[in-house]
Coordinates of C-alpha atoms in Angstrom, one line a residue:
Chain A
M1 CA 142.0 -126.7 65.4
V2 CA 138.3 -127.3 65.8
F3 CA 138.0 -124.5 68.4
T4 CA 140.4 -122.3 66.5
L5 CA 138.3 -122.6 63.3
A6 CA 135.1 -122.2 65.2
L7 CA 136.3 -119.1 67.0
R8 CA 137.7 -117.5 63.8
N9 CA 134.5 -118.2 61.9
L10 CA 132.6 -116.5 64.7
L11 CA 134.9 -113.5 64.8
H12 CA 135.2 -113.3 61.0
D13 CA 131.8 -111.5 60.9
R14 CA 131.6 -109.2 63.9
V15 CA 128.1 -107.9 63.0
R16 CA 126.7 -111.4 62.8
L17 CA 128.4 -112.3 66.1
A18 CA 126.9 -109.3 67.7
V19 CA 123.4 -110.3 66.5
T20 CA 124.0 -113.9 67.8
L21 CA 125.2 -112.6 71.2
I22 CA 122.3 -110.2 71.4
G23 CA 119.9 -113.0 70.6
I24 CA 121.4 -115.2 73.3
L25 CA 121.6 -112.3 75.8
F26 CA 118.0 -111.3 75.2
S27 CA 117.0 -114.9 75.7
I28 CA 119.0 -115.4 78.9
V29 CA 117.9 -112.1 80.4
L30 CA 114.3 -112.9 79.6
V31 CA 114.4 -116.4 81.0
A32 CA 116.5 -115.4 84.0
V33 CA 114.0 -112.6 84.8
Q34 CA 110.9 -114.8 84.3
L35 CA 112.4 -117.7 86.3
G36 CA 113.8 -115.3 88.9
L37 CA 110.4 -113.9 89.4
Y38 CA 108.9 -117.4 89.5
L39 CA 111.4 -118.4 92.1
G40 CA 111.0 -115.1 94.0
S41 CA 107.2 -115.5 93.9
S42 CA 107.4 -119.2 95.0
R43 CA 109.6 -118.2 98.0
M44 CA 107.2 -115.4 98.9
I45 CA 104.2 -117.7 98.8
T46 CA 105.8 -120.5 100.8
A47 CA 108.0 -118.4 103.2
N48 CA 105.7 -118.4 106.2
I49 CA 104.9 -122.1 105.8
A50 CA 108.6 -122.9 105.5
R51 CA 109.3 -120.8 108.6
S52 CA 106.6 -122.3 110.7
N53 CA 107.8 -124.6 113.4
A54 CA 105.7 -127.7 112.5
D55 CA 105.9 -131.2 111.2
L56 CA 102.3 -131.2 110.1
I57 CA 99.8 -128.4 109.5
V58 CA 96.1 -128.8 110.2
T59 CA 94.1 -126.5 108.0
T60 CA 90.3 -126.2 107.5
F61 CA 89.1 -128.6 104.8
G62 CA 90.0 -127.4 101.3
A63 CA 92.1 -124.4 102.4
K64 CA 93.9 -123.4 99.2
S65 CA 96.7 -121.4 100.6
F66 CA 98.4 -119.9 103.7
E67 CA 96.1 -116.9 103.3
D68 CA 92.9 -118.9 102.7
G69 CA 92.3 -120.7 106.0
G70 CA 89.5 -118.8 107.6
L71 CA 89.1 -119.0 111.4
L72 CA 87.3 -122.2 111.7
L73 CA 89.5 -124.4 113.8
G74 CA 88.7 -124.4 117.5
D75 CA 89.6 -126.1 120.8
R76 CA 87.8 -129.3 119.8
E77 CA 90.2 -129.9 116.9
R78 CA 93.2 -128.8 118.9
H79 CA 92.4 -131.3 121.7
Q80 CA 91.7 -134.0 119.2
A81 CA 95.1 -133.4 117.7
L82 CA 96.8 -133.3 121.1
A83 CA 95.2 -136.6 121.9
T84 CA 96.6 -138.3 118.8
P85 CA 99.5 -140.7 119.5
G86 CA 102.8 -139.3 118.3
V87 CA 101.8 -135.6 118.7
E88 CA 103.9 -133.6 121.0
S89 CA 102.5 -130.1 120.7
V90 CA 99.8 -128.3 118.8
V91 CA 100.2 -124.5 118.3
P92 CA 97.3 -122.4 117.0
L93 CA 98.0 -119.9 114.3
V94 CA 95.7 -117.1 113.1
V95 CA 96.1 -115.9 109.5
A96 CA 93.5 -113.6 107.8
F97 CA 93.2 -110.7 105.5
A98 CA 92.4 -107.5 107.4
E99 CA 91.7 -103.9 106.5
W100 CA 94.5 -101.5 107.4
R101 CA 93.5 -97.9 107.9
K102 CA 96.3 -95.5 107.3
P103 CA 96.9 -92.7 109.9
E104 CA 96.6 -90.0 107.2
G105 CA 93.5 -91.6 105.7
G106 CA 92.8 -94.2 103.1
S107 CA 93.1 -97.9 103.6
S108 CA 94.9 -101.0 102.4
R109 CA 94.9 -104.7 103.1
V110 CA 97.2 -106.7 105.2
V111 CA 97.5 -110.4 106.1
L112 CA 97.3 -110.4 109.9
I113 CA 99.3 -113.3 111.4
G114 CA 98.8 -114.1 115.1
S115 CA 101.2 -116.3 116.9
D116 CA 102.7 -116.3 120.4
A117 CA 106.4 -116.0 120.7
D118 CA 106.4 -118.4 123.6
D119 CA 104.8 -121.1 121.5
Q120 CA 107.5 -120.7 118.8
G121 CA 104.9 -121.4 116.1
L122 CA 105.6 -118.8 113.6
L123 CA 107.6 -115.7 114.4
P124 CA 108.6 -112.8 112.1
W125 CA 112.2 -113.1 110.9
G126 CA 114.7 -110.7 109.5
L127 CA 114.0 -108.2 112.3
I128 CA 115.9 -105.0 111.7
Q129 CA 114.3 -102.9 114.4
G130 CA 112.6 -104.1 117.5
S131 CA 112.4 -107.7 118.8
V132 CA 110.1 -110.6 119.2
E133 CA 109.6 -109.5 122.8
D134 CA 108.5 -106.1 121.6
I135 CA 105.6 -107.7 119.7
K136 CA 104.2 -108.9 123.0
A137 CA 103.4 -105.3 124.1
P138 CA 99.8 -104.2 123.9
D139 CA 98.7 -103.1 120.4
A140 CA 102.2 -104.2 119.1
I141 CA 102.6 -105.2 115.5
A142 CA 105.5 -106.0 113.2
V143 CA 105.6 -105.2 109.5
D144 CA 108.1 -105.3 106.7
S145 CA 110.0 -102.1 106.0
T146 CA 109.4 -102.5 102.3
Y147 CA 105.7 -101.7 102.8
L148 CA 105.9 -98.7 105.1
S149 CA 104.8 -96.2 102.6
E150 CA 102.1 -98.4 101.3
L151 CA 100.8 -98.7 104.9
G152 CA 101.0 -95.0 105.3
V153 CA 103.5 -95.2 108.2
N154 CA 107.1 -94.1 108.7
G155 CA 108.4 -96.7 111.1
I156 CA 108.6 -97.7 114.8
G157 CA 106.1 -96.0 117.0
D158 CA 103.6 -95.1 114.3
T159 CA 100.0 -96.2 114.8
A160 CA 97.3 -97.3 112.5
Q161 CA 94.1 -99.3 112.6
A162 CA 94.0 -103.0 111.6
A163 CA 90.7 -104.6 111.3
G164 CA 88.8 -103.6 114.4
G165 CA 91.5 -102.1 116.6
R166 CA 94.5 -99.7 116.9
V167 CA 98.0 -101.1 116.4
K168 CA 101.4 -99.6 117.0
I169 CA 104.4 -100.6 115.0
R170 CA 107.0 -102.0 117.5
A171 CA 109.2 -104.0 115.1
L172 CA 110.3 -103.9 111.5
T173 CA 111.4 -106.8 109.4
E174 CA 113.3 -106.9 106.1
G175 CA 112.7 -109.4 103.3
I176 CA 109.3 -110.6 104.2
R177 CA 107.4 -109.9 101.0
S178 CA 103.9 -110.8 100.1
F179 CA 102.9 -112.3 96.8
T180 CA 99.4 -111.0 97.2
Q181 CA 100.9 -107.5 97.7
S182 CA 99.0 -107.4 101.0
P183 CA 101.8 -107.1 103.6
Y184 CA 102.1 -109.5 106.4
A185 CA 101.5 -108.0 109.8
Y186 CA 102.7 -110.1 112.8
T187 CA 101.1 -109.8 116.3
T188 CA 100.3 -112.1 119.2
L189 CA 97.7 -114.8 118.9
N190 CA 95.1 -113.2 121.2
R191 CA 95.6 -109.7 119.7
A192 CA 95.0 -111.1 116.3
R193 CA 91.8 -112.8 117.5
Q194 CA 90.6 -109.6 119.1
L195 CA 91.4 -107.5 116.0
L196 CA 89.6 -110.0 113.8
G197 CA 86.6 -110.3 116.3
A198 CA 87.2 -114.1 116.5
D199 CA 86.4 -116.3 119.5
D200 CA 89.2 -117.0 121.9
D201 CA 89.7 -120.6 120.8
K202 CA 89.6 -120.0 117.1
S203 CA 92.5 -120.4 114.8
T204 CA 93.3 -120.7 111.1
F205 CA 95.9 -123.4 111.4
L206 CA 97.2 -125.8 114.0
L207 CA 100.9 -126.3 113.8
V208 CA 101.7 -129.9 114.9
K209 CA 105.0 -131.0 116.3
L210 CA 105.6 -134.7 116.5
A211 CA 107.1 -136.6 119.5
P212 CA 110.6 -137.9 118.9
G213 CA 110.5 -141.2 116.9
A214 CA 106.9 -140.7 115.7
N215 CA 106.2 -141.8 112.2
I216 CA 105.0 -138.7 110.3
T217 CA 102.9 -140.7 107.8
E218 CA 101.1 -142.6 110.4
V219 CA 100.4 -139.6 112.5
Q220 CA 99.2 -137.7 109.5
K221 CA 96.9 -140.5 108.6
D222 CA 95.6 -140.8 112.2
L223 CA 95.0 -137.1 112.5
G224 CA 93.2 -137.2 109.2
H225 CA 90.8 -139.8 110.6
R226 CA 90.2 -137.9 113.8
L227 CA 89.7 -134.4 112.2
D228 CA 87.1 -135.1 109.5
S229 CA 86.5 -131.4 108.8
A230 CA 90.1 -130.5 108.4
D231 CA 93.1 -131.3 106.2
V232 CA 96.3 -132.5 107.7
L233 CA 99.3 -131.7 105.5
T234 CA 103.0 -131.9 105.6
K235 CA 104.8 -128.6 105.1
D236 CA 105.8 -129.7 101.6
E237 CA 102.2 -130.6 100.7
F238 CA 100.9 -127.2 102.0
E239 CA 103.6 -125.4 100.1
S240 CA 102.6 -127.2 96.9
R241 CA 99.0 -126.4 97.5
S242 CA 99.7 -122.7 98.1
L243 CA 102.0 -122.5 95.0
K244 CA 99.3 -124.2 92.9
Q245 CA 96.7 -121.7 94.1
W246 CA 98.7 -118.5 93.6
L247 CA 100.9 -119.5 90.6
F248 CA 98.7 -121.7 88.6
R249 CA 95.1 -121.1 89.5
T250 CA 95.7 -117.4 89.1
G251 CA 97.7 -117.9 85.9
A252 CA 100.6 -115.9 87.2
G253 CA 103.0 -118.8 87.2
L254 CA 101.9 -119.9 83.8
A255 CA 102.6 -116.4 82.5
L256 CA 106.1 -116.5 84.0
I257 CA 106.8 -119.9 82.7
G258 CA 105.3 -119.0 79.3
G259 CA 107.5 -115.9 79.2
A260 CA 110.6 -118.1 80.0
I261 CA 109.6 -120.6 77.2
L262 CA 109.0 -117.7 74.8
G263 CA 112.4 -116.3 75.7
S264 CA 114.1 -119.6 75.0
L265 CA 112.3 -120.0 71.7
V266 CA 113.2 -116.5 70.5
G267 CA 116.8 -117.0 71.5
T268 CA 116.9 -120.4 69.7
V269 CA 115.4 -119.0 66.5
I270 CA 117.9 -116.1 66.5
V271 CA 120.9 -118.3 67.2
A272 CA 119.7 -120.9 64.7
Q273 CA 119.3 -118.2 62.0
T274 CA 122.7 -116.7 62.6
L275 CA 124.5 -120.1 62.8
Y276 CA 122.8 -121.2 59.6
S277 CA 123.7 -118.1 57.9
S278 CA 127.3 -118.4 59.1
T279 CA 127.5 -122.0 58.0
K280 CA 126.1 -121.0 54.6
D281 CA 128.8 -118.4 54.3
H282 CA 131.5 -120.9 55.2
I283 CA 130.0 -123.7 53.2
H284 CA 132.9 -123.8 50.7
E285 CA 135.3 -124.1 53.6
F286 CA 133.4 -127.0 55.0
A287 CA 133.3 -128.6 51.5
T288 CA 137.1 -128.1 51.3
L289 CA 137.4 -129.8 54.7
R290 CA 135.3 -132.7 53.4
A291 CA 137.4 -132.9 50.2
L292 CA 140.5 -133.0 52.4
G293 CA 139.1 -136.1 54.0
S294 CA 137.5 -134.8 57.1
S295 CA 134.7 -136.8 58.5
R296 CA 131.2 -135.3 58.9
G297 CA 131.7 -135.6 62.6
Y298 CA 134.7 -133.2 62.4
I299 CA 132.6 -130.6 60.6
Y300 CA 129.7 -131.1 63.1
K301 CA 132.3 -130.5 65.9
V302 CA 133.2 -127.2 64.3
I303 CA 129.6 -126.1 64.1
L304 CA 128.8 -127.3 67.6
A305 CA 131.9 -125.5 68.8
Q306 CA 130.7 -122.3 67.2
A307 CA 127.4 -122.8 68.9
G308 CA 129.1 -123.6 72.2
L309 CA 131.3 -120.6 72.1
S310 CA 128.3 -118.4 71.2
A311 CA 126.5 -119.9 74.2
I312 CA 129.3 -119.2 76.6
M313 CA 129.8 -115.6 75.4
G314 CA 126.1 -115.0 75.3
Y315 CA 125.6 -116.6 78.7
V316 CA 128.3 -114.5 80.4
L317 CA 126.8 -111.3 79.0
G318 CA 123.2 -112.3 79.7
M319 CA 124.0 -113.3 83.2
A320 CA 125.8 -110.0 83.9
I321 CA 122.7 -108.1 82.8
A322 CA 120.4 -110.5 84.7
L323 CA 122.4 -110.1 87.9
L324 CA 122.3 -106.3 87.5
I325 CA 118.5 -106.4 87.2
L326 CA 118.4 -108.7 90.2
Y327 CA 120.5 -106.3 92.2
L328 CA 118.2 -103.4 91.2
S329 CA 115.1 -105.4 92.2
R330 CA 116.4 -106.3 95.6
N331 CA 114.3 -103.6 97.4
S332 CA 111.2 -104.0 95.3
S333 CA 108.0 -105.7 96.4
L334 CA 108.7 -108.5 94.0
P335 CA 112.5 -109.2 94.0
L336 CA 114.1 -111.6 91.6
V337 CA 115.8 -114.6 92.9
M338 CA 118.9 -116.2 91.5
T339 CA 120.3 -119.4 92.9
P340 CA 123.4 -121.4 91.9
G341 CA 121.0 -124.1 90.7
L342 CA 119.1 -121.6 88.5
A343 CA 122.4 -120.2 87.2
F344 CA 123.5 -123.7 86.3
W345 CA 120.2 -124.6 84.6
L346 CA 120.3 -121.4 82.7
F347 CA 123.8 -122.3 81.4
A348 CA 122.6 -125.8 80.5
L349 CA 119.5 -124.2 78.8
T350 CA 121.8 -121.9 76.8
L351 CA 124.0 -124.8 75.7
F352 CA 120.9 -126.8 74.8
M353 CA 119.4 -123.9 73.0
C354 CA 122.6 -123.3 71.0
A355 CA 122.9 -127.1 70.3
I356 CA 119.4 -127.2 69.0
S357 CA 120.1 -124.0 67.0
A358 CA 123.1 -125.8 65.4
L359 CA 120.8 -128.5 64.0
S360 CA 119.7 -126.5 60.9
A361 CA 123.4 -125.8 60.2
I362 CA 124.3 -129.4 60.6
V363 CA 121.5 -130.4 58.3
K364 CA 123.0 -128.0 55.8
V365 CA 126.5 -129.4 56.0
T366 CA 125.3 -132.9 55.9
K367 CA 124.2 -132.1 52.3
I368 CA 127.6 -130.7 51.3
D369 CA 128.9 -132.1 48.1
P370 CA 132.7 -132.0 48.3
A371 CA 132.8 -131.9 44.5
T372 CA 131.7 -128.3 44.7
V373 CA 135.3 -127.5 45.6
F374 CA 136.1 -128.0 41.9
A375 CA 133.4 -125.6 40.8
R376 CA 134.8 -122.4 42.4
Chain B
M1 CA 161.6 -145.9 39.4
T2 CA 159.0 -148.5 40.5
T3 CA 156.2 -149.0 38.1
T4 CA 153.7 -150.5 40.6
P5 CA 150.6 -148.3 40.2
V6 CA 149.3 -146.5 43.3
M7 CA 146.0 -145.9 41.5
Q8 CA 144.3 -148.0 38.9
A9 CA 141.1 -146.8 37.3
D10 CA 139.4 -149.3 35.0
N11 CA 136.7 -148.4 32.5
I12 CA 135.2 -145.5 34.5
V13 CA 131.8 -144.2 33.3
K14 CA 130.1 -141.3 34.9
E15 CA 126.6 -140.2 34.0
L16 CA 125.3 -136.8 35.2
G17 CA 121.6 -135.8 35.2
A18 CA 118.7 -137.9 34.2
G19 CA 116.2 -138.4 31.5
A20 CA 116.4 -136.0 28.6
G21 CA 119.1 -134.1 30.5
L22 CA 121.4 -137.1 30.9
V23 CA 125.0 -136.4 30.1
V24 CA 127.7 -139.1 30.0
A25 CA 130.7 -137.0 31.2
V26 CA 133.2 -139.8 31.4
K27 CA 133.0 -142.7 28.9
G28 CA 135.0 -145.7 29.9
V29 CA 138.3 -144.2 31.0
S30 CA 141.1 -146.4 32.3
L31 CA 144.1 -144.9 33.9
E32 CA 147.0 -145.8 36.1
L33 CA 149.1 -143.5 38.2
V34 CA 152.6 -144.6 39.4
P35 CA 154.8 -143.0 42.0
G36 CA 157.5 -140.5 41.0
E37 CA 155.6 -139.3 38.0
L38 CA 153.8 -136.0 37.3
T39 CA 150.9 -136.7 35.0
L40 CA 149.0 -134.0 33.2
L41 CA 145.3 -134.6 32.3
M42 CA 144.7 -132.1 29.5
G43 CA 141.6 -131.4 27.5
P44 CA 139.3 -128.6 26.5
S45 CA 136.5 -127.3 28.7
G46 CA 133.7 -129.8 29.1
S47 CA 135.9 -132.7 28.2
G48 CA 135.2 -134.4 31.5
K49 CA 138.7 -133.9 33.1
T50 CA 137.4 -132.3 36.3
T51 CA 134.7 -135.0 36.6
L52 CA 137.4 -137.6 36.2
L53 CA 139.6 -135.9 38.8
S54 CA 136.6 -135.9 41.2
I55 CA 136.1 -139.6 40.7
L56 CA 139.8 -140.5 41.0
G57 CA 139.9 -138.3 44.1
C58 CA 137.1 -140.4 45.7
I59 CA 134.9 -137.3 45.9
M60 CA 132.4 -138.4 43.2
K61 CA 131.3 -142.0 42.7
P62 CA 131.5 -143.4 39.2
T63 CA 128.3 -144.8 37.6
S64 CA 130.3 -147.9 36.6
G65 CA 133.9 -149.0 36.6
S66 CA 136.3 -149.7 39.4
I67 CA 139.1 -147.9 41.1
R68 CA 141.8 -149.3 43.3
I69 CA 144.0 -147.0 45.4
A70 CA 147.0 -148.7 46.9
D71 CA 145.5 -152.0 48.0
T72 CA 142.0 -150.6 48.6
K73 CA 139.2 -151.2 46.2
I74 CA 136.9 -148.2 46.6
D75 CA 133.9 -149.4 44.7
G76 CA 130.8 -149.4 46.8
L77 CA 132.4 -147.6 49.7
S78 CA 130.2 -145.2 51.8
A79 CA 130.8 -141.4 51.8
E80 CA 132.6 -141.7 55.2
E81 CA 134.7 -144.6 53.9
L82 CA 135.7 -142.6 50.9
A83 CA 136.6 -139.7 53.2
K84 CA 138.9 -142.1 55.0
V85 CA 140.5 -143.1 51.7
R86 CA 141.1 -139.4 50.9
R87 CA 142.6 -138.9 54.4
D88 CA 144.9 -141.9 54.0
H89 CA 146.1 -141.6 50.4
L90 CA 145.2 -138.4 48.8
G91 CA 146.3 -134.7 48.8
F92 CA 144.4 -132.0 46.9
I93 CA 145.3 -128.8 45.3
F94 CA 142.5 -126.6 44.0
Q95 CA 142.4 -123.9 41.3
S96 CA 141.2 -121.2 43.7
Y97 CA 143.5 -122.5 46.4
N98 CA 140.5 -123.0 48.8
L99 CA 142.5 -121.8 51.8
F100 CA 140.6 -120.9 55.0
P101 CA 140.6 -117.1 55.1
T102 CA 140.4 -117.0 58.9
L103 CA 143.5 -119.2 59.4
N104 CA 147.1 -118.2 58.8
A105 CA 149.5 -120.2 56.6
I106 CA 150.6 -122.6 59.3
E107 CA 147.0 -123.2 60.5
N108 CA 145.8 -123.8 57.0
V109 CA 148.3 -126.7 56.8
R110 CA 147.7 -127.8 60.3
I111 CA 144.0 -128.3 59.7
A112 CA 144.7 -130.9 57.0
L113 CA 146.7 -132.8 59.6
D114 CA 144.1 -132.2 62.3
V115 CA 141.4 -133.9 60.3
R116 CA 143.8 -136.9 60.1
G117 CA 144.2 -136.9 63.8
V118 CA 147.7 -135.4 63.9
K119 CA 147.6 -132.7 66.6
G120 CA 149.7 -130.6 68.9
F121 CA 153.5 -130.2 68.5
A122 CA 153.7 -132.9 65.8
A123 CA 151.2 -131.1 63.6
T124 CA 152.8 -127.7 64.1
S125 CA 156.3 -128.9 63.4
R126 CA 155.2 -130.9 60.3
S127 CA 153.3 -127.8 59.0
E128 CA 156.4 -125.6 59.5
E129 CA 158.5 -128.2 57.7
V130 CA 156.3 -128.4 54.6
L131 CA 155.9 -124.7 54.4
R132 CA 159.7 -124.3 54.5
E133 CA 159.8 -127.0 51.8
V134 CA 157.7 -124.9 49.5
G135 CA 159.7 -121.8 50.3
L136 CA 157.3 -120.1 52.7
G137 CA 159.3 -120.4 55.9
H138 CA 159.1 -116.6 56.2
R139 CA 155.3 -116.5 55.8
L140 CA 154.2 -118.9 58.4
T141 CA 151.8 -116.6 60.3
N142 CA 150.5 -114.7 57.3
Y143 CA 146.9 -114.9 56.5
P144 CA 145.8 -115.7 52.9
R145 CA 144.7 -112.1 52.3
N146 CA 148.3 -111.0 52.9
L147 CA 149.8 -113.6 50.5
S148 CA 150.2 -113.4 46.8
G149 CA 148.4 -115.8 44.5
G150 CA 151.6 -117.8 44.0
E151 CA 152.2 -117.9 47.8
Q152 CA 148.6 -119.0 48.4
Q153 CA 149.0 -121.8 45.9
R154 CA 152.2 -122.9 47.6
V155 CA 150.4 -123.0 51.0
A156 CA 147.8 -125.2 49.2
V157 CA 150.6 -127.4 48.0
A158 CA 152.1 -127.6 51.5
R159 CA 148.6 -128.6 52.8
A160 CA 148.3 -131.3 50.1
I161 CA 151.6 -132.9 51.0
A162 CA 151.6 -132.4 54.7
S163 CA 150.2 -135.8 55.4
S164 CA 152.6 -137.5 53.0
P165 CA 149.9 -138.8 50.7
S166 CA 150.9 -141.3 48.0
I167 CA 148.9 -139.4 45.4
V168 CA 148.5 -135.6 44.9
L169 CA 145.6 -134.4 42.7
A170 CA 145.7 -130.9 41.4
D171 CA 142.8 -129.1 39.7
E172 CA 144.1 -126.4 37.3
P173 CA 146.9 -125.5 39.7
T174 CA 148.3 -122.7 37.5
A175 CA 145.0 -121.3 36.2
A176 CA 144.9 -118.3 38.6
L177 CA 148.6 -117.6 38.5
D178 CA 150.9 -115.4 36.4
S179 CA 153.6 -117.0 34.3
E180 CA 156.3 -116.8 36.9
N181 CA 154.2 -118.2 39.7
G182 CA 152.7 -120.8 37.4
H183 CA 156.2 -122.1 36.5
A184 CA 157.2 -122.0 40.2
V185 CA 154.2 -124.1 41.2
M186 CA 154.7 -126.6 38.4
A187 CA 158.4 -126.9 39.3
L188 CA 157.3 -127.6 42.9
L189 CA 154.8 -130.3 41.8
S190 CA 157.4 -131.9 39.6
R191 CA 159.9 -131.9 42.5
I192 CA 157.3 -133.4 44.8
A193 CA 156.8 -136.2 42.3
K194 CA 160.4 -136.9 41.8
E195 CA 162.0 -136.3 45.2
Q196 CA 159.2 -137.5 47.4
H197 CA 158.3 -140.3 45.1
R198 CA 154.7 -139.4 44.9
S199 CA 152.2 -139.7 42.0
V200 CA 151.0 -136.3 41.0
L201 CA 148.1 -135.8 38.6
A202 CA 147.3 -132.3 37.5
V203 CA 144.2 -131.4 35.5
T204 CA 145.1 -128.4 33.3
H205 CA 144.6 -126.8 29.9
D206 CA 147.6 -124.5 30.5
P207 CA 150.3 -125.2 27.8
R208 CA 152.9 -123.7 30.1
T209 CA 152.7 -126.8 32.3
L210 CA 153.7 -129.2 29.5
G211 CA 157.4 -128.9 30.1
Y212 CA 157.1 -130.3 33.6
A213 CA 155.1 -133.4 32.7
D214 CA 156.4 -136.9 32.7
R215 CA 153.3 -137.9 31.0
V216 CA 150.4 -136.2 29.4
V217 CA 147.0 -137.8 29.1
R218 CA 144.6 -136.1 26.7
I219 CA 140.9 -136.3 27.2
E220 CA 138.1 -135.2 24.9
D221 CA 134.4 -135.7 25.2
G222 CA 134.8 -138.0 28.2
R223 CA 137.3 -140.3 26.5
I224 CA 141.1 -140.5 26.7
V225 CA 142.2 -139.8 23.2
G226 CA 146.0 -139.8 23.6
E227 CA 148.9 -140.3 26.0
E228 CA 152.3 -138.8 25.6
R229 CA 155.3 -139.7 27.8
R230 CA 158.6 -137.9 28.3
P231 CA 161.5 -139.9 27.0
E232 CA 163.7 -141.6 29.6
G233 CA 166.7 -139.6 30.7
I234 CA 165.5 -136.2 29.6
D235 CA 165.1 -133.9 32.6
S236 CA 164.8 -130.4 31.1
P237 CA 161.6 -128.7 32.2
E238 CA 161.5 -127.0 28.8
I239 CA 161.1 -130.3 26.9
T240 CA 158.2 -130.2 24.5
D241 CA 159.1 -133.1 22.2
L242 CA 157.3 -135.8 24.0
T243 CA 157.2 -139.3 22.7
K244 CA 153.8 -139.7 21.4
R245 CA 151.9 -142.9 22.1
R246 CA 148.5 -142.1 20.8
K247 CA 145.9 -144.5 21.8
L248 CA 142.6 -143.6 20.2
H249 CA 139.5 -145.1 21.7
A250 CA 136.7 -146.1 19.6

């Protein structure tokens, strides 16, 4: 009967139910979009680090993100790293912003990534045209299809100028987005060095693979002592550092999280207001229940059931709209991400939001004087 | 008929308000209710009868005095403990019926059982049974808006007796009803008292109800000023010549 009464109370006033559901829906969509963007941004920021074939990453001292290394590491550091017990291989990786001159005029910026396919350090993924082998060809470069128009090219075979040299598009990827909005352009290690005018031994990062059985903490510590002008980070540490740089030092992440919190607050206030108003309208019924001998707990259950039912209905509607937005954003340069975990936490948040919203109504019924049943 | 009281109220006093606005609504009332008897509590507006009903119904706490329901002394009980006493021993009928507009007749009865922990088939079948008892077997799924005033009050009666309480308290049960429905509801309450051996106390100022009473308690200005009892062996509902046993309080 608790759910029957709760559902009937909700359906009794359709307009108020609509307002409640719109409040929850608005909140869910806002939070889903904000957190979806946050998650999408996080994935973009860490994608290359996550894909790199390394147990430890050597960066120049204080490098704040994947795009912020400079070309300061050389053979000395590479040999020192190779000489460290427990290290199996050390693969250099070049990453740097570069100017991209469009064939039809104008320029833009790309993040040039140089890595040799044979080293298996960091290779482009999600190839939809061309292959890793194609990137080995002279002047070859791979870019993501999302950014073709931004780069002023149409596809495979088009040429442009990156940094100091001519490049030809030999492969296209799908799904490699850039948080900085400067597309990633993949080429070979030496070609990247040439384009950037760097010495033959220079690199931005050293991707370290450990020998089987080596203790990662000990090797990291050992490498840290040997490479005093570099940082030695695990992938997780470097991902965290990059996220911190792009999401928090720039304020972008705070804005997204702030938007999500604001969405939750607005939703909570709307649901609280409508639940309170519904409780007030049904206060005589609750007083009657109390006079009939119901415990306070029973009445709380009715109110919480109302809140729970509102949450479920609002969540379903909100998620449907959020998923539609997610679908529409799939080909944009900043696609939203929805994971089962995020969907679960959004549901938990909706329930929590509605439970918190029920507090004002519960406070109201706590003060019910069942004697009012005789005053009607 | 057993004369063991199911409710004993002793020297009940109820003060309302405070300071200059203090009103003593009930002034030392003592009352016993026995099973099988329909008692009317009559008095003019403001005489304290509804306040007394609230106190006897464990809804309002008296300022002083004591109440015993069955074997439970209810003095000093918390609000939740009083709610349990109401669940275990009392059924209520209200002047405005107080039905849930969003629930149909059977659900309105079921909810009274639900708060008592009776659920599922047992609750449904008991609700149907009491609705048939009050003559609403054909209106089980009707919502209050589709029932006449008399039918709504009969649903309220069914709700009050569904849990088989030993005491049924009714607040002006005929006030919102026309003559025919008023008589029907009073006949029903009288039958509940007699056939189900319950104690029924109805607060009223409706003279049409007098004929159904086994006993009439008159209250004025917060005091019981008289008590009249139907003579033994007279069953006619039209009886008005009640044996008077006036008991004026100082």
